[in-house]
XYZ file of C-alpha atoms in Angstrom:
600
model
C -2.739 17.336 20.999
C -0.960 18.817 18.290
C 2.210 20.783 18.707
C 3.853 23.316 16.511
C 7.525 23.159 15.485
C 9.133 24.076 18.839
C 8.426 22.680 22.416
C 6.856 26.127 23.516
C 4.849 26.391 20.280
C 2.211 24.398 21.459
C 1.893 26.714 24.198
C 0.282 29.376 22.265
C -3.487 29.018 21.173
C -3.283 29.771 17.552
C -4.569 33.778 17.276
C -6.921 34.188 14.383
C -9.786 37.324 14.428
C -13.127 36.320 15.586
C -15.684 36.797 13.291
C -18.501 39.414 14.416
C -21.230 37.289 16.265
C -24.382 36.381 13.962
C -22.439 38.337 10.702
C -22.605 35.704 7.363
C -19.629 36.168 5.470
C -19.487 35.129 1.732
C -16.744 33.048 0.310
C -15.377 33.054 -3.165
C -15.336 29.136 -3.008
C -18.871 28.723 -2.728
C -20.217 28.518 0.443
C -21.117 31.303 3.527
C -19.255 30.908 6.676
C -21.059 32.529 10.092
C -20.891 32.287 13.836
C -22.653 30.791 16.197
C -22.893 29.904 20.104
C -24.301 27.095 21.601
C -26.323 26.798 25.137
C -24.986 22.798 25.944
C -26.036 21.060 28.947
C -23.468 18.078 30.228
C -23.230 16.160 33.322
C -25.053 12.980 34.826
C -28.613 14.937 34.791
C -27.784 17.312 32.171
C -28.076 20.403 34.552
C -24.782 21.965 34.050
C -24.542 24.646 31.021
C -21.314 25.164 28.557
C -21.253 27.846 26.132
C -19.656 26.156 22.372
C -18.127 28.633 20.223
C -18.425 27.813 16.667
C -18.577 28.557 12.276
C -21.161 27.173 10.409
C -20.213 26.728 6.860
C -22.999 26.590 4.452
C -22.989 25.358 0.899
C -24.515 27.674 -1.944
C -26.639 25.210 -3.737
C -27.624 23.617 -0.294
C -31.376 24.110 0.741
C -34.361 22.703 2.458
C -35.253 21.981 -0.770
C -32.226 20.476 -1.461
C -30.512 19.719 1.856
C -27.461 18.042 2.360
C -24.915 15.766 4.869
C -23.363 17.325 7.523
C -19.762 17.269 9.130
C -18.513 18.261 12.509
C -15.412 18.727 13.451
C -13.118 20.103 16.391
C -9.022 20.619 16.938
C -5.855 19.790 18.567
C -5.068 20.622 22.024
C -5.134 23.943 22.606
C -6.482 24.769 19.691
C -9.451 26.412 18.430
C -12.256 26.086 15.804
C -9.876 28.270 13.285
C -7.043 25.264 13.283
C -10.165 23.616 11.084
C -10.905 26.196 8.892
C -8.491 24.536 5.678
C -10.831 21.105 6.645
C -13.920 23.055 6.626
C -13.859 25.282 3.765
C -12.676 22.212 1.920
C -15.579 20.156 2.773
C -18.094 23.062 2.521
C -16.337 23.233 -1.323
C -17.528 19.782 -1.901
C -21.203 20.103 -0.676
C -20.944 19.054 3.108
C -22.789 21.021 5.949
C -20.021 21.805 8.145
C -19.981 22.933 11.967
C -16.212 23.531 13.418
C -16.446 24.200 16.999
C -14.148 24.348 19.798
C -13.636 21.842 22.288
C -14.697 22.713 26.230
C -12.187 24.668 27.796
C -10.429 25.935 24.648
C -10.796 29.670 23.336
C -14.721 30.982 23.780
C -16.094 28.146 24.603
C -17.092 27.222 28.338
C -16.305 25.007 30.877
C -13.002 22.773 31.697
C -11.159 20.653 29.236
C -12.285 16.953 30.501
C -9.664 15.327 28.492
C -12.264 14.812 25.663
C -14.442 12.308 28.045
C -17.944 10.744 26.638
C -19.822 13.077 29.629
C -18.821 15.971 29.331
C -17.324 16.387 25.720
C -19.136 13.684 24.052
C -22.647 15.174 25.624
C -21.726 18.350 24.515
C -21.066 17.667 20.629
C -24.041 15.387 21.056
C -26.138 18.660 21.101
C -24.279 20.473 18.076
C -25.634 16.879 16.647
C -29.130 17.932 17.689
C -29.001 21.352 15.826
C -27.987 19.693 12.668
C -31.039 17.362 12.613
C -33.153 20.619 13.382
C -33.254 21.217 17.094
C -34.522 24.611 18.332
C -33.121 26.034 21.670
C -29.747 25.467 21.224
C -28.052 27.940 19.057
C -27.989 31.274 19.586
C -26.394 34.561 17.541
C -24.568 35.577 20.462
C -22.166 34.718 23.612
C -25.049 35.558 25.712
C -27.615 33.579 24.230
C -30.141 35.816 23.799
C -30.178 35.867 20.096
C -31.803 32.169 19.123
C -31.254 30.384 16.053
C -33.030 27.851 14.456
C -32.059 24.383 14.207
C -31.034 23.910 10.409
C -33.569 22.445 7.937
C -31.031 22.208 5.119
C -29.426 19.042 6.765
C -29.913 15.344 5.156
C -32.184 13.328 8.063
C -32.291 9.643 8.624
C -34.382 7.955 9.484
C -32.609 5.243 11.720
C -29.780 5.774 13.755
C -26.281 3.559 14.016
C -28.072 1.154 16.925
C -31.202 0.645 14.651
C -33.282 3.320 16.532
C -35.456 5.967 15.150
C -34.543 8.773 17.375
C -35.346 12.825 16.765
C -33.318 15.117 14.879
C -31.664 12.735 13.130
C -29.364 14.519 10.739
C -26.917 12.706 8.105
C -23.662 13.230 10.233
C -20.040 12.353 10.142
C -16.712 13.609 11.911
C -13.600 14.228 11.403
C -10.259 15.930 13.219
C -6.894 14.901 14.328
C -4.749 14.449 18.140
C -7.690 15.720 20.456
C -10.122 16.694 17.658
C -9.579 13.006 16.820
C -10.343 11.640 20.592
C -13.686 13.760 20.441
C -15.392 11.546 17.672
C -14.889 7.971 19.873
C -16.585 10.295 23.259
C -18.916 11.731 20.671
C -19.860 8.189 18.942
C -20.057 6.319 22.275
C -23.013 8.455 23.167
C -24.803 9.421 20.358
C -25.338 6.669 17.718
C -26.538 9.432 14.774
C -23.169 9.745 14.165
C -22.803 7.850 10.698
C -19.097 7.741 9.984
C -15.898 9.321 11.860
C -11.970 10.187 10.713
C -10.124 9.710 13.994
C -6.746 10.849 13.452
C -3.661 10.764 15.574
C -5.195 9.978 18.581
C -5.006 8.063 21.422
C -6.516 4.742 22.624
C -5.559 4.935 26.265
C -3.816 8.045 27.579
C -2.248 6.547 30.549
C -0.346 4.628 27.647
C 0.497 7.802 25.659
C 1.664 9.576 28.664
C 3.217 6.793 30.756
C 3.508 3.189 28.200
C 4.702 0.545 29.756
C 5.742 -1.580 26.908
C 5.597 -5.043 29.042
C 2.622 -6.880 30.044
C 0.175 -5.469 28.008
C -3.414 -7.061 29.569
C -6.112 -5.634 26.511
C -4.462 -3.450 23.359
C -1.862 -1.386 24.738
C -3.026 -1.041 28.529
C -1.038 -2.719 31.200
C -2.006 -3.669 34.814
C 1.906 -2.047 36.132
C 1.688 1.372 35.268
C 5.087 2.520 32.757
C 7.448 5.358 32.713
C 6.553 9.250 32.314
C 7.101 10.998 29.257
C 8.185 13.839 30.999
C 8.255 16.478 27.669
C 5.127 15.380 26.642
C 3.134 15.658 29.816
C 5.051 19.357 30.823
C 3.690 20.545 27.547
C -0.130 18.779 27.686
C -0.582 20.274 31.136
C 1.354 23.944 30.181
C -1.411 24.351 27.159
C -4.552 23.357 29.348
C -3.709 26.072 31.668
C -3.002 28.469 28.963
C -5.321 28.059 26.324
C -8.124 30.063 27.482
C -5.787 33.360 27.459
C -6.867 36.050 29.621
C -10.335 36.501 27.707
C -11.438 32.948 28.051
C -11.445 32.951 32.230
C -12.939 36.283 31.857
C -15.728 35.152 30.201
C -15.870 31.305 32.396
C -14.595 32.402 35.574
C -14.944 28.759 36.739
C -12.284 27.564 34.420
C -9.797 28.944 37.780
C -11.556 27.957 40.446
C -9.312 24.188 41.739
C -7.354 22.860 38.892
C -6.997 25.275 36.045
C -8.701 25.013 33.583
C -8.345 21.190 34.083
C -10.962 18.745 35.493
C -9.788 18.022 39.059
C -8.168 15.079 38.963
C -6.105 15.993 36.231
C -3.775 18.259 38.686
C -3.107 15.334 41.011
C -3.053 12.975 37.868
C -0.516 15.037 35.880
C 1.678 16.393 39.109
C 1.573 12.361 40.401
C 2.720 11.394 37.189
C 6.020 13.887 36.729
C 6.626 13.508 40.145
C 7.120 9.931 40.743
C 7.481 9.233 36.981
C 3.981 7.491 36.458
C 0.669 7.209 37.128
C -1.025 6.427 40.448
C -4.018 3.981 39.875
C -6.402 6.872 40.281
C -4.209 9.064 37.465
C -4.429 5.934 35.432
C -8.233 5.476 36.016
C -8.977 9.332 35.350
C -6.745 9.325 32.203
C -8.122 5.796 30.526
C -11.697 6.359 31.494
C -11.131 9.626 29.019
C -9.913 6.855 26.539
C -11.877 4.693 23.942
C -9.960 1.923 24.985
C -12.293 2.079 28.025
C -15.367 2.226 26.230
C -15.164 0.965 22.573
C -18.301 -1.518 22.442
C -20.150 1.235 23.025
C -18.756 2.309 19.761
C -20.485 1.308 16.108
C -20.441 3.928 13.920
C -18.215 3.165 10.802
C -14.705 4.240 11.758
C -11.340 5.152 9.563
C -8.127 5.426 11.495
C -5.650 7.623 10.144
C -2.422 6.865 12.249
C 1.457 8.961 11.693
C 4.470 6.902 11.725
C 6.765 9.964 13.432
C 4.407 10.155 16.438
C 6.219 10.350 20.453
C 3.108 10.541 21.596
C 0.684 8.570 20.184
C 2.422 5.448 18.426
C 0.670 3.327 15.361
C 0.650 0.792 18.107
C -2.338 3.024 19.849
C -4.467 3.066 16.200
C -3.221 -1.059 15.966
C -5.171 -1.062 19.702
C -8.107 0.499 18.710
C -8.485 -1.039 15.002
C -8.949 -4.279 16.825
C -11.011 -3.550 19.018
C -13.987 -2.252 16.426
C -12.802 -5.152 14.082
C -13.680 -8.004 17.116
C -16.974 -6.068 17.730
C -18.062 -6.143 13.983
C -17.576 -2.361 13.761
C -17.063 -1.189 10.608
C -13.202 -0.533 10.608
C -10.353 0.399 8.294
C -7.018 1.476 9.074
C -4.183 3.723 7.323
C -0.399 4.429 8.764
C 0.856 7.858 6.953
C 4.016 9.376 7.941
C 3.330 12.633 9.481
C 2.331 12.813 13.271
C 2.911 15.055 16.012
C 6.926 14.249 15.868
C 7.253 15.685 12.458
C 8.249 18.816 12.862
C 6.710 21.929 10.707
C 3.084 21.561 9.601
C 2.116 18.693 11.670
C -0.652 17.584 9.050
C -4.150 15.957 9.755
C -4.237 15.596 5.866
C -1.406 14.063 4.407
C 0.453 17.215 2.418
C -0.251 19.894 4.800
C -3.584 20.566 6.736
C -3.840 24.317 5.123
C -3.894 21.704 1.291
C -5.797 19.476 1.089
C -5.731 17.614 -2.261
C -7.388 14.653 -2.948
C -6.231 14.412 -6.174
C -1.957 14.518 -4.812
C -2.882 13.159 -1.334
C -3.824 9.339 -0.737
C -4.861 10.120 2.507
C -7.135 13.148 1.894
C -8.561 11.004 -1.181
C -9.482 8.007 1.341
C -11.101 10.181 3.858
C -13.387 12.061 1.409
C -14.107 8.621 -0.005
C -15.380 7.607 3.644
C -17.833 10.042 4.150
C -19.043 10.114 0.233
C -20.098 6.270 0.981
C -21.431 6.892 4.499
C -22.722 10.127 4.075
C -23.701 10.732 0.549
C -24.455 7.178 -0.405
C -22.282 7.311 -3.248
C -21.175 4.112 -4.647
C -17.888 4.380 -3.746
C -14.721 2.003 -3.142
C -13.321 3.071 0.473
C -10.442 1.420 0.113
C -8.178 -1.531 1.621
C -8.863 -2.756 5.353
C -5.054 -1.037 5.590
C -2.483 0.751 4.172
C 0.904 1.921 5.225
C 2.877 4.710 4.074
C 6.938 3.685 2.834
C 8.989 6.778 2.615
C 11.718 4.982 0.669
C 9.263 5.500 -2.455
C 10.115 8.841 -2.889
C 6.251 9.595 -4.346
C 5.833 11.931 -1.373
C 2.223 10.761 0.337
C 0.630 9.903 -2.973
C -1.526 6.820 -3.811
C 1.975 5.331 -5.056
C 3.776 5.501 -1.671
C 0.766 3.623 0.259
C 0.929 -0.327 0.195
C -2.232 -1.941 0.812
C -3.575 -5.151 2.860
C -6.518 -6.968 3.568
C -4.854 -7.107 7.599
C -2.285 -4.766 9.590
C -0.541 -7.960 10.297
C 1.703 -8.007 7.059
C 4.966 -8.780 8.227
C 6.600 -12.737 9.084
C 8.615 -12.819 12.285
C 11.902 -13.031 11.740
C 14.595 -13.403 14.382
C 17.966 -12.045 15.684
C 19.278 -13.385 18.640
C 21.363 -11.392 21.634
C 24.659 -12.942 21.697
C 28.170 -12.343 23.269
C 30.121 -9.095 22.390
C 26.715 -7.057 22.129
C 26.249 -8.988 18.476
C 22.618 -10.009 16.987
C 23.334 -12.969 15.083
C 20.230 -14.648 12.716
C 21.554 -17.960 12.659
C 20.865 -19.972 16.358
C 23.934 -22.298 16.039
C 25.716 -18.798 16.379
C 24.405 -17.624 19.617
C 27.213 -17.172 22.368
C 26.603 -16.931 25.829
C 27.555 -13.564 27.325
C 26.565 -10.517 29.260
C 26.360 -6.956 29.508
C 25.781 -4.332 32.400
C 23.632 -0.846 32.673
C 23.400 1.245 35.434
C 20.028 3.455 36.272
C 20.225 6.544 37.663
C 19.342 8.207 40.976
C 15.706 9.223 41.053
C 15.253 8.098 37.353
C 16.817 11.467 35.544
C 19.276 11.212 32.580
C 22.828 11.614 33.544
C 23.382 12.743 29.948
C 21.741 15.454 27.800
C 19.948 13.399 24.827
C 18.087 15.388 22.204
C 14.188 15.523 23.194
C 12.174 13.010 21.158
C 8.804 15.271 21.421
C 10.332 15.829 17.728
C 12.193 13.359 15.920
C 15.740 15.032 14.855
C 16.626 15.352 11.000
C 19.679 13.228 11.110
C 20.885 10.835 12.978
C 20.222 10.965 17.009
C 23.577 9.222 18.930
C 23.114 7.635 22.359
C 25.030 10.304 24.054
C 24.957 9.065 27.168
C 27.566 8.305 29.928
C 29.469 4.643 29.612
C 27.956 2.050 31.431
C 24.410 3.397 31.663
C 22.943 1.391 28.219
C 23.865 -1.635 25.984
C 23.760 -2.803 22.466
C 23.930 -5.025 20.144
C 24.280 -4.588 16.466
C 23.801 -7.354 13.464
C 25.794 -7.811 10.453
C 25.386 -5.846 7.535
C 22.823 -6.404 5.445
C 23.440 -7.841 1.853
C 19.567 -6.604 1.065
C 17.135 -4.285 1.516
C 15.522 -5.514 4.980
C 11.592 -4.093 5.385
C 9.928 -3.514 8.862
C 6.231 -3.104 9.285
C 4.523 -3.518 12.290
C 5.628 -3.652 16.387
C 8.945 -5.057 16.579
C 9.411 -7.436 20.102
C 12.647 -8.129 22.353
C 12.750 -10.657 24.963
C 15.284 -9.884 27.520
C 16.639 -11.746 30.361
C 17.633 -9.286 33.250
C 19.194 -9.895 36.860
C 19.862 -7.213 39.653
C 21.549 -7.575 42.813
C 19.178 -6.294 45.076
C 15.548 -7.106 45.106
C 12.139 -5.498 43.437
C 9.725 -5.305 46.200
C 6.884 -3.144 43.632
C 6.541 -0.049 41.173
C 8.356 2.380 43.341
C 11.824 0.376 43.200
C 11.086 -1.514 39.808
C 13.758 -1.980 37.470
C 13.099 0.807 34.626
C 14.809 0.630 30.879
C 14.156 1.761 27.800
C 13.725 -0.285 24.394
C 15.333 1.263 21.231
C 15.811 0.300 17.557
C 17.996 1.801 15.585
C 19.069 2.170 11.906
C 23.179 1.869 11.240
C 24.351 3.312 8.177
C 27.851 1.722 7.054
C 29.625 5.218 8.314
C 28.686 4.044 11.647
C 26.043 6.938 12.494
C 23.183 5.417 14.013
C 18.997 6.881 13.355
C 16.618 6.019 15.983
C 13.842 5.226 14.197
C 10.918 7.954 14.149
C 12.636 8.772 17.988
C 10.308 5.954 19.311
C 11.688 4.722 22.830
C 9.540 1.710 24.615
C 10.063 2.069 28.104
C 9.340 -1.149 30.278
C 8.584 -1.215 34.177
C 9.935 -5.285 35.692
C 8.924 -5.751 39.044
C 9.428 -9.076 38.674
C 13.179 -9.394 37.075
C 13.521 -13.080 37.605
C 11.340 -13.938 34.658
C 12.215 -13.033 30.693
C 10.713 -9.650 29.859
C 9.200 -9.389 26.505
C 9.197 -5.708 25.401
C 6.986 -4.925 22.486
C 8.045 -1.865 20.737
C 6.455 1.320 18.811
C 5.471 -0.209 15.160
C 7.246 1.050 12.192
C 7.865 0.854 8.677
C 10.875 1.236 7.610
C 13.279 -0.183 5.441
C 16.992 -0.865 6.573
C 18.607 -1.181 3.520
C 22.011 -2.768 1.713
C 24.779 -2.452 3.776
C 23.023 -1.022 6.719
C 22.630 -2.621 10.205
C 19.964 -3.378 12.645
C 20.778 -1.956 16.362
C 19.007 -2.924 19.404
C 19.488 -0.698 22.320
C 18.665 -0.997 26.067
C 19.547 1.593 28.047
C 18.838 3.096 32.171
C 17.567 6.266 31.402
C 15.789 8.710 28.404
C 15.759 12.477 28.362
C 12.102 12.294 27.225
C 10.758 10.045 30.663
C 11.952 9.905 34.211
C 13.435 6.617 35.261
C 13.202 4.097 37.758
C 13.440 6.518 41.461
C 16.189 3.539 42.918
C 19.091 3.257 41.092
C 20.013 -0.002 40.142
C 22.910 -2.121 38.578
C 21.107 -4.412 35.954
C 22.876 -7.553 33.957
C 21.521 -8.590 30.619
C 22.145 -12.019 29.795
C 22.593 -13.286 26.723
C 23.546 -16.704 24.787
C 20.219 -18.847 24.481
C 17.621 -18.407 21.624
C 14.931 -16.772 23.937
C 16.929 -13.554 24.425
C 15.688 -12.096 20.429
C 14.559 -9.494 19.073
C 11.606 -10.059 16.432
C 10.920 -8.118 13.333
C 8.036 -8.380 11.439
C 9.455 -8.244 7.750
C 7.242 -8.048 4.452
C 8.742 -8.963 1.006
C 12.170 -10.456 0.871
């Protein structure tokens, strides 16, 4: 789910000219790129058909004689296979078979977008698998499939799969793609163990998190049982590109893609229009969206995995890689684990590669470097280093995404807690003899919309981002300036203690506030850090609320102060529907907010 630099840019399917079906062209950089079309059959007994659009980049030097490993790979939401052509010719450059195709439902290719679920869209790529290790009957020269082409002989085979089967056409296989073309490898993985190493990037472990997090009561990674708060920008724009990505040609040629939800699996209508409606998820919108989620199927997952996560990401937070990295690790999956900076909040080039997805470098990019390290160990054999378990990006190095801005760890879990505690006059005080008791008071709005016009977060702002929003409706507190550099890596917590006068009878009338951290500079302009917001749902207010927030790594330094905010209402979500007064106590040791720091 990429977007481009504006909220309407991701709107528009990226135009590139289709290549002539079945016509090779020759590249300068050493490899031939052609078309192809596959005939894939999805669904529970394999009977339903969906034409995949693809190029097939061929190395050179690469031959029966001397075949070699193969890469897939796929794109952001709605995208096509041309968003991967900087990935692809760059792999095909190094010696890698590689097939980008597009995803069901998006330009040429067939059927509905499914959300990237294991049946269909993991079924699906699970046959471009097949053609790699050799299978006949599945590609074709043209749309129409009347044109066959041979499954490819020039392809590395193995001889046992990732589940320590022997199964057929076997090829030497690994994936890679970011935001939906990162989802795709977990479907892909889950059902077809060839798969010997994938590159998720910033991509989602549950989507009913990414599209409604409640940041309260987590019950396994970053799932809750009480569904959270809408991100209203976010879901406007996911369900605005379905519909429009298969332009007027695309339901030409798949006139099904019309017929009851466009262009959409069913339930994603009712899912999507419950979710903006109410402001979140029914429990069949949140069954529909997680069972198109890893985090419902992970230990079906064992294929070697490297998680490539962006710090400025609204809509899919390092806390959804942190989910999913612990999951393999638990299993025994093969699992390792890098935070860069860029995500889908970045504005501009919105990078899969570290530097710019149209530059790859391995030689100026860490991350590029660690990914191409990945598949030369798992794909090539080459005795290789991989790299740390994790590694997280600091952008107050200044060395711009190379080797020299990346820390490194043998865990994710670098940081030591350290404490502030709420106290009167909307202070955070580190010292517990300190705390004073006190309280403050927000109102929520009617029907859960902003009373105030805050910039959107689908994009975090340049400069500093001010509450702007009406007195009374959010409160703060704000520590003492700092006499040192103070450095934040990982999910910061707050425990709250709330209190409304009238009672919470369930999710419809649940209390509804949103969680923010931000970055004082001694001018008094305040940064909300990468524009992450953690919303919380309390249906129960009489107990403390423990609210853990978007990770981060940043660095507050000298003479700057550490702000936490708690406020009704967000531009980016809807709100609670019943308006509500809401007291926050404070003066006792278990109202805090946790950091954890590193260094220091």
């Amino acid at each position: 789910m990429r977007t481009t630099t504006t909220l309407f840019g991701v709107l528009a399917v990226i135009a590139s000219a289709a290549l002539p079906a079945g016509v090779a062209h020759a590249d300068p950089a050493g490899f031939t790129r052609s078309s192809l079309y596959f005939d894939t059959t999805v669904g529970p007994d394999g009977s339903r058909h969906c034409n995949v659009e693809a190029d097939l980049y061929t190395p050179d030097d690469v031959s029966a004689d001397k075949p070699a490993p193969a890469v897939l790979t796929t794109h952001g939401f709605g995208q096509t296979k041309d968003a991967q052509a900087p990935t692809a010719e760059f792999l095909a450059a190094r010696g890698y078979v590689v097939l980008a195709y597009s995803g069901l439902g998006f330009g040429g290719t067939g059927c509905k977008v499914t959300i990237d679920s294991p049946d269909p869209d993991g079924q699906a790529a699970q046959d471009l698998v097949s053609f790699l290790g050799g299978a006949d009957g599945i590609a074709y020269e043209d749309a129409a499939h009347t044109r066959p082409v041979p499954g490819l002989d020039i392809v590395v085979r193995d001889t046992v799969a990732q589940d320590g089967r022997t199964l057929p056409d076997d090829p030497r296989v690994g994936m890679v793609g970011g935001s939906y073309g990162g989802a795709i490898q977990f479907a892909a993985a889950a059902v077809d163990p060839r798969i010997d190493a994938i590159v998720p990037m910033i991509t989602w472990n549950d989507l009913s998190y990414s599209l409604a997090p409640n940041s309260t009561g987590a019950t396994v990674g970053v799932s809750t049982a009480v569904p959270g708060a809408t991100k209203t920008s976010w879901t406007t724009i996911f369900s605005a590109a379905g519909v429009t990505a298969p332009g007027a040609a695309g339901y030409r040629a798949d006139p099904t893609k019309v017929l009851g939800c466009p262009n959409f699996a069913d339930p994603a209508c009712g899912a999507l229009a419950t979710s903006l409606t109410q402001g979140f998820p029914d429990p069949q919108a949140v069954q529909f969206l997680r069972s198109a989620s890893v985090a419902s199927y992970v230990d079906r997952i064992h294929t070697p995995t490297l998680l490539i996560q962006g710090a400025e990401d609204t809509l899919f937070n390092l806390n959804e890689a942190t989910a999913t990295f612990e999951a393999l690790q638990r299993q025994g999956t093969e699992v390792k684990m890098i935070w860069q900076k860029r995500g889908h909040s970045s504005g501009g080039d919105q990078s899969l590669l570290s530097g710019g997805a149209s530059r790859p470098n391995p030689d100026t990019q860490y991350t590029t470097a660690r990914y191409l390290d990945w598949f030369e160990r798992h794909l090539k054999d080459a005795d290789v280093d991989t790299g740390p378990t994790f590694a997280y990006y600091r952008d107050w190095v200044g060395a711009a995404g190379t080797a020299d801005s990346y820390e490194t760890a043998s865990t994710p879990d670098v940081g030591t807690a350290q404490s502030l505690y709420l106290s009167d006059g909307g202070t955070l005080v580190s010292d517990r003899g300190a705390i004073r008791a006190g309280s403050q008071t927000l109102s929520t709005p009617v029907g859960g919309v902003v009373q105030g016009s805050t910039p959107s977060i689908v994009q975090v702002p340049p400069g500093p981002r001010p509450e702007n929003q009406p007195p009374g409706s959010f409160v703060t507190w704000t520590g003492a300036a700092l006499d040192a550099p103070l450095d934040v890596v990982g999910a910061p917590a707050a425990t709250v203690r709330i209190s409304t006068p009238t009672p919470v009878t369930g999710d419809l009338d649940a209390v509804v506030a949103f969680a923010k951290l931000y970055d004082v500079a001694p001018d008094g302009s305040a940064t909300l850090i990468n524009g992450q917001v953690a919303p919380v749902r309390i249906v129960d207010p009489n107990a403390p609320v423990t609210i853990t927030m978007p990770a981060i790594v940043h660095r507050f330094d000298t003479g700057h102060s550490v702000r936490l905010v708690l406020s009704g209402s967000d531009s980016s979500f809807r709100g609670g529907l019943v308006p509500r007064q809401v007291t926050v106590a404070a003066g006792d040791a278990g109202q805090q907010l946790v950091l954890p720091v590193v260094g220091g």
